[in-house]
Short mmCIF file of C-alpha atoms and ligand atoms in Angstrom, two decimals:
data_model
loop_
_atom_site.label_atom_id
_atom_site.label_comp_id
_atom_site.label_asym_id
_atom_site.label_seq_id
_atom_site.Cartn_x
_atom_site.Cartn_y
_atom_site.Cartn_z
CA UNK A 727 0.00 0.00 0.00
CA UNK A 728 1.35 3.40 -1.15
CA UNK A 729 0.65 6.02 2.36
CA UNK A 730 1.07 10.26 1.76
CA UNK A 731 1.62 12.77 4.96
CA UNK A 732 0.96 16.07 4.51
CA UNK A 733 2.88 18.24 6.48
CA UNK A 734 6.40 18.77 6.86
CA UNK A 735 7.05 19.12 11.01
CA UNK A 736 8.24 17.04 13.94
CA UNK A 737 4.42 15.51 13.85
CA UNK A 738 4.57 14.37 10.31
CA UNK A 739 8.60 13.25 10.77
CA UNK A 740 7.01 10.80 13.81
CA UNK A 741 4.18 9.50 11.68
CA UNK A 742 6.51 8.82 8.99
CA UNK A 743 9.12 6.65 11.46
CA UNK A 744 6.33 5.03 12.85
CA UNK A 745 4.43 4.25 9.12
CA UNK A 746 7.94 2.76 8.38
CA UNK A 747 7.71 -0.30 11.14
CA UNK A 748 5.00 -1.26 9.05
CA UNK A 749 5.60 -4.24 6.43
CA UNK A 750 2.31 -3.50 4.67
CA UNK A 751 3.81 -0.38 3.02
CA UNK A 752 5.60 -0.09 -0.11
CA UNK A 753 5.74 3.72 -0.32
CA UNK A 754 5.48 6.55 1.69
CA UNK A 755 5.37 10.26 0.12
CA UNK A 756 5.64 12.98 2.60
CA UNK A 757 4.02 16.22 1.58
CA UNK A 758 5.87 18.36 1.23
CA UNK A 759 8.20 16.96 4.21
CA UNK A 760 11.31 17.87 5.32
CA UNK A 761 15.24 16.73 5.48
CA UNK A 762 14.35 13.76 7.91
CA UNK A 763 11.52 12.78 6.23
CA UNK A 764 13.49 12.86 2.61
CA UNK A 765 15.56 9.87 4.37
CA UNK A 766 13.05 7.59 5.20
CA UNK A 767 10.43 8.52 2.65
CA UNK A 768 9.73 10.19 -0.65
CA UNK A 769 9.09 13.89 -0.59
CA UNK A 770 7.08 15.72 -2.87
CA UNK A 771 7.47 19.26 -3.29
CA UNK A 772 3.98 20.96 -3.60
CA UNK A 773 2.11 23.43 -2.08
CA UNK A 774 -0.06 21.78 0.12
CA UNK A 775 -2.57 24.98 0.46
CA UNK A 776 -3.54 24.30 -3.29
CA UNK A 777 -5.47 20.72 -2.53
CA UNK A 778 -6.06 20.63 -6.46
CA UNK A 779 -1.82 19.98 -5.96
CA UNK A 780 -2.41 17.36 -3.47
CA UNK A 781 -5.09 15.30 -5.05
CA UNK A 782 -2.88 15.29 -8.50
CA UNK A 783 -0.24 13.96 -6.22
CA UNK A 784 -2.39 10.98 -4.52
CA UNK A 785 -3.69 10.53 -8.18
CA UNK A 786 0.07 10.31 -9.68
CA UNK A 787 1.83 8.77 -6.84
CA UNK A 788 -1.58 6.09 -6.47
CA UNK A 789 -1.50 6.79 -2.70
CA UNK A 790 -4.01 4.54 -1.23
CA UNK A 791 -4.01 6.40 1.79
CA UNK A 792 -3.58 9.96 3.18
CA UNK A 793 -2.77 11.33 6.50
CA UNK A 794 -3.52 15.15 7.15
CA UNK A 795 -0.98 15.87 9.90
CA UNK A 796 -1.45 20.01 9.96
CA UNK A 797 -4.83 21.60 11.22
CA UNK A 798 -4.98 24.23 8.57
CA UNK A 799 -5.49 21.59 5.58
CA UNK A 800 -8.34 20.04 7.55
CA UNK A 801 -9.72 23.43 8.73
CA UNK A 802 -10.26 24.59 4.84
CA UNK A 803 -11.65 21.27 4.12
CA UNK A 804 -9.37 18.78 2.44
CA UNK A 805 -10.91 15.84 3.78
CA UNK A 806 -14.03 17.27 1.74
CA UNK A 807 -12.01 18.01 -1.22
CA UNK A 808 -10.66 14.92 -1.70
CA UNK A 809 -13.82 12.98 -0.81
CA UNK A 810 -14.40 12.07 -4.43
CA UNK A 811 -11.08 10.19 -5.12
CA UNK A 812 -12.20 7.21 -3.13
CA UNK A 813 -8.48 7.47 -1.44
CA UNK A 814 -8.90 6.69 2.57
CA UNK A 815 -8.01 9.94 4.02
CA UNK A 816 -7.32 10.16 8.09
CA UNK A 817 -8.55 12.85 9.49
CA UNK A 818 -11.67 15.09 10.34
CA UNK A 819 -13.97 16.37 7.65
CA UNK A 820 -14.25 20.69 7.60
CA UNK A 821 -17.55 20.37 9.85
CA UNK A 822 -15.68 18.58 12.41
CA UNK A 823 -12.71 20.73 11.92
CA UNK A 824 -14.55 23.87 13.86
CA UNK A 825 -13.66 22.39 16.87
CA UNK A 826 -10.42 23.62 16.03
CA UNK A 827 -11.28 26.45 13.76
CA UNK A 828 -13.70 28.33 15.81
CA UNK A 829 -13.05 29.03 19.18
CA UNK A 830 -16.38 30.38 19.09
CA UNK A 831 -18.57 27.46 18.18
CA UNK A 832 -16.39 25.65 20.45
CA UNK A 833 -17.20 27.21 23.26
CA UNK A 834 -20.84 27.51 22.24
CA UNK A 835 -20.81 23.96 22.03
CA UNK A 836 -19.24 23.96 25.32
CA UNK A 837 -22.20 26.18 26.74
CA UNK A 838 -24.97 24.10 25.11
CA UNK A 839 -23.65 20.47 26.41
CA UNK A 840 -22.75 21.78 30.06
CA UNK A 841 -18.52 21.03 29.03
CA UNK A 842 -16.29 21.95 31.77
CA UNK A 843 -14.35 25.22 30.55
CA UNK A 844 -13.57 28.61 31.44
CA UNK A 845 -16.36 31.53 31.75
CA UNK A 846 -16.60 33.33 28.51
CA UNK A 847 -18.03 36.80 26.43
CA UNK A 848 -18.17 37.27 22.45
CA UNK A 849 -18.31 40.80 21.56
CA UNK A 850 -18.46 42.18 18.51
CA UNK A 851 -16.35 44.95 18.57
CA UNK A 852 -13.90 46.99 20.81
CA UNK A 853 -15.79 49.49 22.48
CA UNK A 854 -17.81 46.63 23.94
CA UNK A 855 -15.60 44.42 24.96
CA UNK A 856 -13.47 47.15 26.33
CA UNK A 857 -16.63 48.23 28.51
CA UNK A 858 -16.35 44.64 29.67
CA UNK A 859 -12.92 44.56 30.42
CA UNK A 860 -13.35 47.54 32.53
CA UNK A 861 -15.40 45.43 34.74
CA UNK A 862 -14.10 42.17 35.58
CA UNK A 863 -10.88 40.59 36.95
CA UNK A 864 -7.36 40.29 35.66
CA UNK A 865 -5.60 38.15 34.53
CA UNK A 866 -8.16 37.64 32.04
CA UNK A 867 -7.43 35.53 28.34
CA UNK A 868 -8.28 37.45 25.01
CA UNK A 869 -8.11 35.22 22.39
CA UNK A 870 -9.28 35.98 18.40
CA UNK A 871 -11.81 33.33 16.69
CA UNK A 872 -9.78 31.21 14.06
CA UNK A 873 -6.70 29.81 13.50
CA UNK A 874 -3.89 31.74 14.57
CA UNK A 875 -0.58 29.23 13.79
CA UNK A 876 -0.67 29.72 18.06
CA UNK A 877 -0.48 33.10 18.17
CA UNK A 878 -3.93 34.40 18.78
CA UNK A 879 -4.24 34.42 22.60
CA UNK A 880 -3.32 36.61 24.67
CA UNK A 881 -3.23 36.31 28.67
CA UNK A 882 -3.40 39.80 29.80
CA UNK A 883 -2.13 40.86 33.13
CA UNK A 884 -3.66 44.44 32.94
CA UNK A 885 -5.85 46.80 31.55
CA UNK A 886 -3.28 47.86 28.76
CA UNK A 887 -2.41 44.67 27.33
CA UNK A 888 -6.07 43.35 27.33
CA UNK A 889 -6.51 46.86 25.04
CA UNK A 890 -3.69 46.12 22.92
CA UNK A 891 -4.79 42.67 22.57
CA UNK A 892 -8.36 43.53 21.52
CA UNK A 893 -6.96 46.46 19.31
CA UNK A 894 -4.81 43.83 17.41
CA UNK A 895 -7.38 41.08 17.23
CA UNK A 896 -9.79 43.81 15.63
CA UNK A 897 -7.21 45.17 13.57
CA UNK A 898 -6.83 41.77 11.54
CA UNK A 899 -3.44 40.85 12.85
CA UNK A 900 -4.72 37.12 12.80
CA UNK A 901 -7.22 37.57 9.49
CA UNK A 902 -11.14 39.79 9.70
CA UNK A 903 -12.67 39.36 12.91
CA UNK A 904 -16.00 39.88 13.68
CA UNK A 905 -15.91 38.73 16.98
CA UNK A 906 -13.40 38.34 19.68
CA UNK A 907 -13.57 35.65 22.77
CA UNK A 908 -12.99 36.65 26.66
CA UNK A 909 -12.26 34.14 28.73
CA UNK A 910 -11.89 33.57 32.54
CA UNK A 911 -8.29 33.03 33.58
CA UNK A 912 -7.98 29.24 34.71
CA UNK A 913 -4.77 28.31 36.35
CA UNK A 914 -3.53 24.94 37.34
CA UNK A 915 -1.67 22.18 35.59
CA UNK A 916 -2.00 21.84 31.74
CA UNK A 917 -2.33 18.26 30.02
CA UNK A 918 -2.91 16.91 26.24
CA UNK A 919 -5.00 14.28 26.01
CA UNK A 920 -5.79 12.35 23.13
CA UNK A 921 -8.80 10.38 21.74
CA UNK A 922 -9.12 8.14 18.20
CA UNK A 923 -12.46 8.19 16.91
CA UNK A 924 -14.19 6.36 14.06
CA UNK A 925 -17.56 8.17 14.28
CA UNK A 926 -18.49 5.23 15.98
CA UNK A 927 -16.08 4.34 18.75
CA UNK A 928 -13.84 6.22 21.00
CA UNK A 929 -10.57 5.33 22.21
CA UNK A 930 -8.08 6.83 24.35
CA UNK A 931 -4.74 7.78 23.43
CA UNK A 932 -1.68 8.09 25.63
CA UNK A 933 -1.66 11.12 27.20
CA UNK A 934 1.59 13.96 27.52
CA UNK A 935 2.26 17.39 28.98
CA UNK A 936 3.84 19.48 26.88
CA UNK A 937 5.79 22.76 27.85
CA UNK A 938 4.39 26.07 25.69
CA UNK A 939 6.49 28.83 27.15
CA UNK A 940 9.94 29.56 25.40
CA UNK A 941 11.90 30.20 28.82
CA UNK A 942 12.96 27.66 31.87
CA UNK A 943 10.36 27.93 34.32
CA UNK A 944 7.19 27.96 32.15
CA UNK A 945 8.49 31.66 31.89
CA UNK A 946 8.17 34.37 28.67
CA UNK A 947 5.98 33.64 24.85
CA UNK A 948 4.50 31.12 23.93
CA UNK A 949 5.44 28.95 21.54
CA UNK A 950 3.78 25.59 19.57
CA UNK A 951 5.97 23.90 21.90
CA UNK A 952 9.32 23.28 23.16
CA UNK A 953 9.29 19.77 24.72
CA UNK A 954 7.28 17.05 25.95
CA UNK A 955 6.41 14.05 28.33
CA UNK A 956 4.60 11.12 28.37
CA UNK A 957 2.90 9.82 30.12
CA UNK A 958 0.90 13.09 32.06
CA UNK A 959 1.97 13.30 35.66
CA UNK A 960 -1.65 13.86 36.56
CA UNK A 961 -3.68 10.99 34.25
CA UNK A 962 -5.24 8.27 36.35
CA UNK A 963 -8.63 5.97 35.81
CA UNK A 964 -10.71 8.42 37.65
CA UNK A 965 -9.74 11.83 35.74
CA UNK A 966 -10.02 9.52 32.57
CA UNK A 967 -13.09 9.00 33.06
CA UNK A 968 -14.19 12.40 34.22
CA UNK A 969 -12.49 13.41 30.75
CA UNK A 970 -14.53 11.31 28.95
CA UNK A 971 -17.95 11.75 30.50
CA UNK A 972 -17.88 15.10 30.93
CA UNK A 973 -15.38 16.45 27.73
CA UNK A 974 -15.15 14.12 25.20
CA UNK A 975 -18.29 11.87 24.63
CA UNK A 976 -20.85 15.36 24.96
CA UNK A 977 -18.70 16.78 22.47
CA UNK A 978 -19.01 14.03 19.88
CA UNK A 979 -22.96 13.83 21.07
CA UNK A 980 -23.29 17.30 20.18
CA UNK A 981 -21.76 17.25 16.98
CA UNK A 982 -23.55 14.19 15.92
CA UNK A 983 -27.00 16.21 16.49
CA UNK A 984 -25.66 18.82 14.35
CA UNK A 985 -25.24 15.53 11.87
CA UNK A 986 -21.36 15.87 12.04
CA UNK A 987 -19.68 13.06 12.27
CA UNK A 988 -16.11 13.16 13.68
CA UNK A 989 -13.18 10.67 12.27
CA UNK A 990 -9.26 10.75 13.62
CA UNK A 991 -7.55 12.39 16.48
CA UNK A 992 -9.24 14.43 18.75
CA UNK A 993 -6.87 16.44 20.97
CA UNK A 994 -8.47 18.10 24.44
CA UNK A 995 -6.18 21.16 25.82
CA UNK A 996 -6.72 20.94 29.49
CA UNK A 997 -6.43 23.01 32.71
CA UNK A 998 -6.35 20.35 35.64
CA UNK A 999 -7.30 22.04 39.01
CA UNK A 1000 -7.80 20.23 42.11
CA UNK A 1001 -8.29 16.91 40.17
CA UNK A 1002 -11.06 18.20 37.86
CA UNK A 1003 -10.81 19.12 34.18
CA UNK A 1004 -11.77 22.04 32.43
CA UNK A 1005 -11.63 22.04 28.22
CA UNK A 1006 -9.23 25.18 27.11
CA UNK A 1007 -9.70 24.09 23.79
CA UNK A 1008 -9.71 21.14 20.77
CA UNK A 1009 -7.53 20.67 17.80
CA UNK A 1010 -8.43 18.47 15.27
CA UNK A 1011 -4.90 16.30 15.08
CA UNK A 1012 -2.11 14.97 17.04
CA UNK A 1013 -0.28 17.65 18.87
CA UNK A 1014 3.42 18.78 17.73
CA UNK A 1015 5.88 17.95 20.07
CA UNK A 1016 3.01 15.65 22.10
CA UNK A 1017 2.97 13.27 19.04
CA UNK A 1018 6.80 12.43 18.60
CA UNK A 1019 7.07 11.82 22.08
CA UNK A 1020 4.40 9.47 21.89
CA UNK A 1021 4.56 7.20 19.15
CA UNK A 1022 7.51 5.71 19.68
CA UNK A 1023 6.08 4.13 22.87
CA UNK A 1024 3.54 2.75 20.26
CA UNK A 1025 3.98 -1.35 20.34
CA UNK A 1026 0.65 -1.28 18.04
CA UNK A 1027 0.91 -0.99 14.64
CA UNK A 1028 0.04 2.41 13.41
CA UNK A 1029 -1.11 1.50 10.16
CA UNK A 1030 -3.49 -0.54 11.06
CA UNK A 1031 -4.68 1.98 13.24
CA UNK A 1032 -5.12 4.63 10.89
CA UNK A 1033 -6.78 2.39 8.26
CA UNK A 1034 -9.10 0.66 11.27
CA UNK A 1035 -10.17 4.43 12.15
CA UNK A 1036 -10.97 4.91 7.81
CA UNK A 1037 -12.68 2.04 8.05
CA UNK A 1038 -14.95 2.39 11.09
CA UNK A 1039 -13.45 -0.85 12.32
CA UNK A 1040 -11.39 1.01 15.57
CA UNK A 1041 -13.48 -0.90 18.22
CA UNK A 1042 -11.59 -3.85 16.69
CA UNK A 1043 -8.34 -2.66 17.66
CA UNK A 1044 -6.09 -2.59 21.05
CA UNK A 1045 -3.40 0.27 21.67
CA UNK A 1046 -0.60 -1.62 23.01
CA UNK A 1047 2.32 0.45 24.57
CA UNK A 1048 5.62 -0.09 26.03
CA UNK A 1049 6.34 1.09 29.66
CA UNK A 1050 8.96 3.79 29.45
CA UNK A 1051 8.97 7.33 30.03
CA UNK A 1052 9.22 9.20 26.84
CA UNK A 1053 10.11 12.95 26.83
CA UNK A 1054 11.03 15.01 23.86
CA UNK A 1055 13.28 18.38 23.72
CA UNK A 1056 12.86 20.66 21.07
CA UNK A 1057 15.73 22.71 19.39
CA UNK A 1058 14.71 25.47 18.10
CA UNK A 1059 16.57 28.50 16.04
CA UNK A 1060 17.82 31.39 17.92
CA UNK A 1061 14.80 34.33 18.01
CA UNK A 1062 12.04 31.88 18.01
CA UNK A 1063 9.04 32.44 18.64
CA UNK A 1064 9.91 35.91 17.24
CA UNK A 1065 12.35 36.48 14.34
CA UNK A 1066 14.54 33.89 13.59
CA UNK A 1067 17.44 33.18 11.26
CA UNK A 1068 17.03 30.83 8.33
CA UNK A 1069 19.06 28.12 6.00
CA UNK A 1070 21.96 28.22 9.07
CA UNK A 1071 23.42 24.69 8.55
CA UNK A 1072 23.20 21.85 10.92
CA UNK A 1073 26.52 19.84 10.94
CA UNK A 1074 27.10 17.43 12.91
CA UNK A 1075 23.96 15.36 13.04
CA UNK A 1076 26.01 12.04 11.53
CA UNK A 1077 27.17 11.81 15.23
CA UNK A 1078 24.29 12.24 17.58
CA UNK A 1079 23.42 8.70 18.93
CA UNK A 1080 20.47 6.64 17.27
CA UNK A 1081 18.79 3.65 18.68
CA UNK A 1082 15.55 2.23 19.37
CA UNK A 1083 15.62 4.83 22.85
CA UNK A 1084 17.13 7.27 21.04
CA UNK A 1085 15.70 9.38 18.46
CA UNK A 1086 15.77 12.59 16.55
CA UNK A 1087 12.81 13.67 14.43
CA UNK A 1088 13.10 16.76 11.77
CA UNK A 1089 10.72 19.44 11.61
CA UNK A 1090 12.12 22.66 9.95
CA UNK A 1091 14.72 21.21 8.07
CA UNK A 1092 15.90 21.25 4.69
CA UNK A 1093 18.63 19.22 2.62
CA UNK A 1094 20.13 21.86 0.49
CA UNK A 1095 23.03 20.97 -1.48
CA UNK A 1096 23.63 17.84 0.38
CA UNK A 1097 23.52 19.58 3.43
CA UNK A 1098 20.87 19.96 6.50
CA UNK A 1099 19.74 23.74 7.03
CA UNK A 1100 17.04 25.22 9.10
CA UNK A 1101 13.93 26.77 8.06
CA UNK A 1102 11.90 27.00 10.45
CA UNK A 1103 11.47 28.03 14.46
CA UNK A 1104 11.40 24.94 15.41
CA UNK A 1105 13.83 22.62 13.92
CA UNK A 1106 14.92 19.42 15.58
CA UNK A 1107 12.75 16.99 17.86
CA UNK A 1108 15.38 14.80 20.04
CA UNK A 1109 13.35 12.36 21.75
CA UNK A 1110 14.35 9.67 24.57
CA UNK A 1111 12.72 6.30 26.38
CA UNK A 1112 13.90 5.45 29.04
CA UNK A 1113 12.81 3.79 32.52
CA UNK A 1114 13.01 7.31 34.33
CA UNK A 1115 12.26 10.72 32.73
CA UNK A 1116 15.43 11.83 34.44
CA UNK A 1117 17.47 9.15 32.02
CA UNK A 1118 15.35 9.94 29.25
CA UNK A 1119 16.12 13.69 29.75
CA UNK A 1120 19.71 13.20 29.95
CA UNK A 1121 19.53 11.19 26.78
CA UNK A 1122 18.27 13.70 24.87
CA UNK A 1123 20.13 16.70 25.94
CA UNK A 1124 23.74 14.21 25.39
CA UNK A 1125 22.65 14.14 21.67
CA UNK A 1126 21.66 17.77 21.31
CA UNK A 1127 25.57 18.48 23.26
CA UNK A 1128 26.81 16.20 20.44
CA UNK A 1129 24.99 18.15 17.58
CA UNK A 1130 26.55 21.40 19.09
CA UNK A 1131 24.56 23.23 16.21
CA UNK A 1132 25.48 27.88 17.31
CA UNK A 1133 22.32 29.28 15.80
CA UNK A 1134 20.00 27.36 18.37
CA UNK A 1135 18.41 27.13 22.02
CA UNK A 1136 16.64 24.47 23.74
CA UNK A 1137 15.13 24.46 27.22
CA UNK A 1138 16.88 22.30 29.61
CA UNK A 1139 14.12 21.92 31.75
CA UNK A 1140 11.54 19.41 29.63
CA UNK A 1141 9.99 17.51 32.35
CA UNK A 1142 10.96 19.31 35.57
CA UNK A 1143 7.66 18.87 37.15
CA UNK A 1144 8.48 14.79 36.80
CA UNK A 1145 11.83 15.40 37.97
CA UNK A 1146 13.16 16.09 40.66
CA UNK A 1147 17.29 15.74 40.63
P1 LIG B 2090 -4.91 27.82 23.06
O1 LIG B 2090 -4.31 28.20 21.72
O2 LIG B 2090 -6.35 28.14 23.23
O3 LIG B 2090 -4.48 26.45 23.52
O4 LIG B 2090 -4.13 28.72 24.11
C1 LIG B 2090 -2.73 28.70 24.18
C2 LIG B 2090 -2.31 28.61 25.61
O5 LIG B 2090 -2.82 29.73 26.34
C3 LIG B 2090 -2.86 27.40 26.36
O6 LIG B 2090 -2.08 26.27 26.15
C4 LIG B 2090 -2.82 27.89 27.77
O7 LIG B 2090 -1.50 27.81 28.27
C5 LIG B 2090 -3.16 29.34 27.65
N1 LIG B 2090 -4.60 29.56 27.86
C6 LIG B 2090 -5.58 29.63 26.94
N2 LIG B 2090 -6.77 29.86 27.50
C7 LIG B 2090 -6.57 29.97 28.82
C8 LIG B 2090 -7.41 30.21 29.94
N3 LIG B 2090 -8.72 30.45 29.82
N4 LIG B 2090 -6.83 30.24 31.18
C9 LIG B 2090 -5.50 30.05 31.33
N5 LIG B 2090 -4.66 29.82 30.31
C10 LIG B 2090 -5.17 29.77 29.07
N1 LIG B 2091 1.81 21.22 21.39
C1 LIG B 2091 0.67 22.00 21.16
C2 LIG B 2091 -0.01 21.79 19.90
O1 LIG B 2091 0.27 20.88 19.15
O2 LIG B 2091 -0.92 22.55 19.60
#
């Protein structure tokens, strides 16, 4: 069978090692991919915003099978687009999708089926939800409506920066908005947790915290991530279960009366406090780094996974895992989140240790010249098993010591909450 990725970060670089355990493939094209992926798989260069691009390439490349990795392909409706192809495609149609691509009807949904989540206003325009503002208690979260690569929250600690947020939302920094979301400030301990679904069945994923602020300490911007653990510190039967009662199945519920039917990953953001869950929000995939760090615990094959989810055949399947602690660091170029420089070169990367514990996934990478250079913020995934997190850790910073690459950063302290030496 002949499988295509879209997407060309860590995510996609993990599906693609995983995808490659399997002896039921013959090819795998990774779209567009990067450097890592170009080793292990077939890249094909196209612009994966123009889906006629993508459905000449499953056409040309007979890919029996796609996998949409990113949440912006499945937000403007790919699945859709490429419904009449008869190719299995993973992931959720562009009805399902909102969940992700409205914060809005997310939280309306949230509202309607009594979903644990933070307090919230929609207001139309500035003057409003400045009046608002005025009113109520700080910190409080601004966020704009659609997909924002990230970006378009902001946790405002006074008056000033909730203004500048709402001026900048309203502005069109992240695209025309017509409304703008206040939310409650929750605080407590975040966690990713992760359901399959087949429109029929739901099963749980493993779960991972993953650390969004660029500095040690939780501390300054954040980011799309810059390191990872699995499993959660805080996951046991009991919070499963409150997950899944009170999150995840009135979710699906509600979308099913709205005749939506869901299909792939389902990702809940949450804010743990004093043992109970509270949604901050959904995306529509497998989180990025949350996804390298957990596949390779993945005993399971994933193929059969994806295809049993296409098929409606998940109840069928059991996740098998292996035992270890898996955390992942992510090395990132110099400036990121903000400005960062491009197409530095990565030597080195012949020597960093590989092994079944040991692994390094590519996300903004590209082989140029025969040579490894970075284009992107986020550019190498070094991830680690290992019976502690504290080995695992140590693993994974050893390598990135080895690759000794100038023009990045990493943070030191993945996992600190899980560690304490
Ligand atoms: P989101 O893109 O909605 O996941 O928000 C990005 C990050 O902002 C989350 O991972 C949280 O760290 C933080 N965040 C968002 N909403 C809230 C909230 N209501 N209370 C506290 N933190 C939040
Ligand atoms: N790691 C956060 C995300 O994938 O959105």
């Amino acid at each position: 069978m002949n499988v295509g990725i879209i997407g060309s970060g860590g995510r996609e670089s993990s599906i693609c090692f995983s995808l490659k355990r399997s002896k039921k493939i013959k090819n795998i094209f990774a779209m567009p991919g990067n450097a890592g992926t170009a080793l292990i798989s077939k890249n094909l260069d196209i612009n994966i915003d123009n889906f006629q691009e993508v459905k000449d390439a499953v056409k040309n490349n007979k890919i029996d099978l796609l996998i949409v990795g990113p949440e912006k392909p499945l937000v403007n409706g790919i699945v859709d687009f490429l419904n009449d192809t008869g190719v299995k495609i993973f992931g959720p149609n562009k009805a399902a999708s909102q969940l992700e691509g409205s914060k809005i009807f997310t939280k309306k949904l949230c509202e309607k089926y009594k979903i644990p989540t933070a307090k919230f206003g929609i207001f139309q325009n500035s003057d409003e939800t400045i009046k608002f503002i005025d009113k109520t208690n700080l910190p409080i979260v601004i966020k704009a409506d659609g997909l924002a690569a990230g970006k378009g929250v902001y946790i405002c600690e006074n008056k000033d920066e909730a203004r500048n947020a709402i001026d900048e939302i309203f502005r069109g920094k992240f695209g025309f908005a017509k409304n703008i979301l206040v939310e409650e400030f929750l605080d407590g301990e975040e966690m990713s947790f992760f359901v399959l679904t087949d429109g029929v069945s739901i099963k749980c994923f493993e779960t991972a915290q993953d650390h969004k602020r660029v500095n040690e300490g939780d501390k300054g911007k954040n980011t799309g991530g810059m390191g990872a653990y699995s499993p959660s510190r805080l996951i046991n039967k009991d919070l499963e279960e409150k997950i899944l009662y009170q999150i995840i199945n009135p979710t699906l519920k509600g979308l099913k009366e709205m005749q939506i039917e869901y299909n792939g990953f389902l990702y809940a953001g949450l804010m743990i406090k004093n043992d109970e869950p509270y949604l901050i929000e959904y995306n529509v995939r497998m989180g990025d780094p949350e996804c390298q760090t957990i596949l390779p615990k993945l005993k399971t094959d994933l193929l059969e996974i994806l295809l049993s989810c296409c098929d409606k055949k998940l109840s069928k399947i059991n996740f098998e895992w292996y035992q270890k602690k898996s955390l992942s660091i992510v090395l990132c170029s110099n400036g990121y989140p903000d400005n960062y420089k491009k197409n530095s070169v990565i030597k080195n990367i012949k020597n960093i240790k590989i092994d079944e514990n040991n692994l390094c996934f590519h996300a903004g990478t590209k082989l140029k010249d025969g040579k490894i250079i970075s284009v992107g913020g986020r550019v190498l995934n070094f991830v680690s098993m290992a019976e502690s997190f504290f080995e695992a850790r140590k693993n994974a910073i050893q390598n990135i010591e080895i690759l000794n690459w100038q023009d990045g950063f990493y943070r030191k302290d993945i996992g600190y909450k899980v560690i304490n030496k």
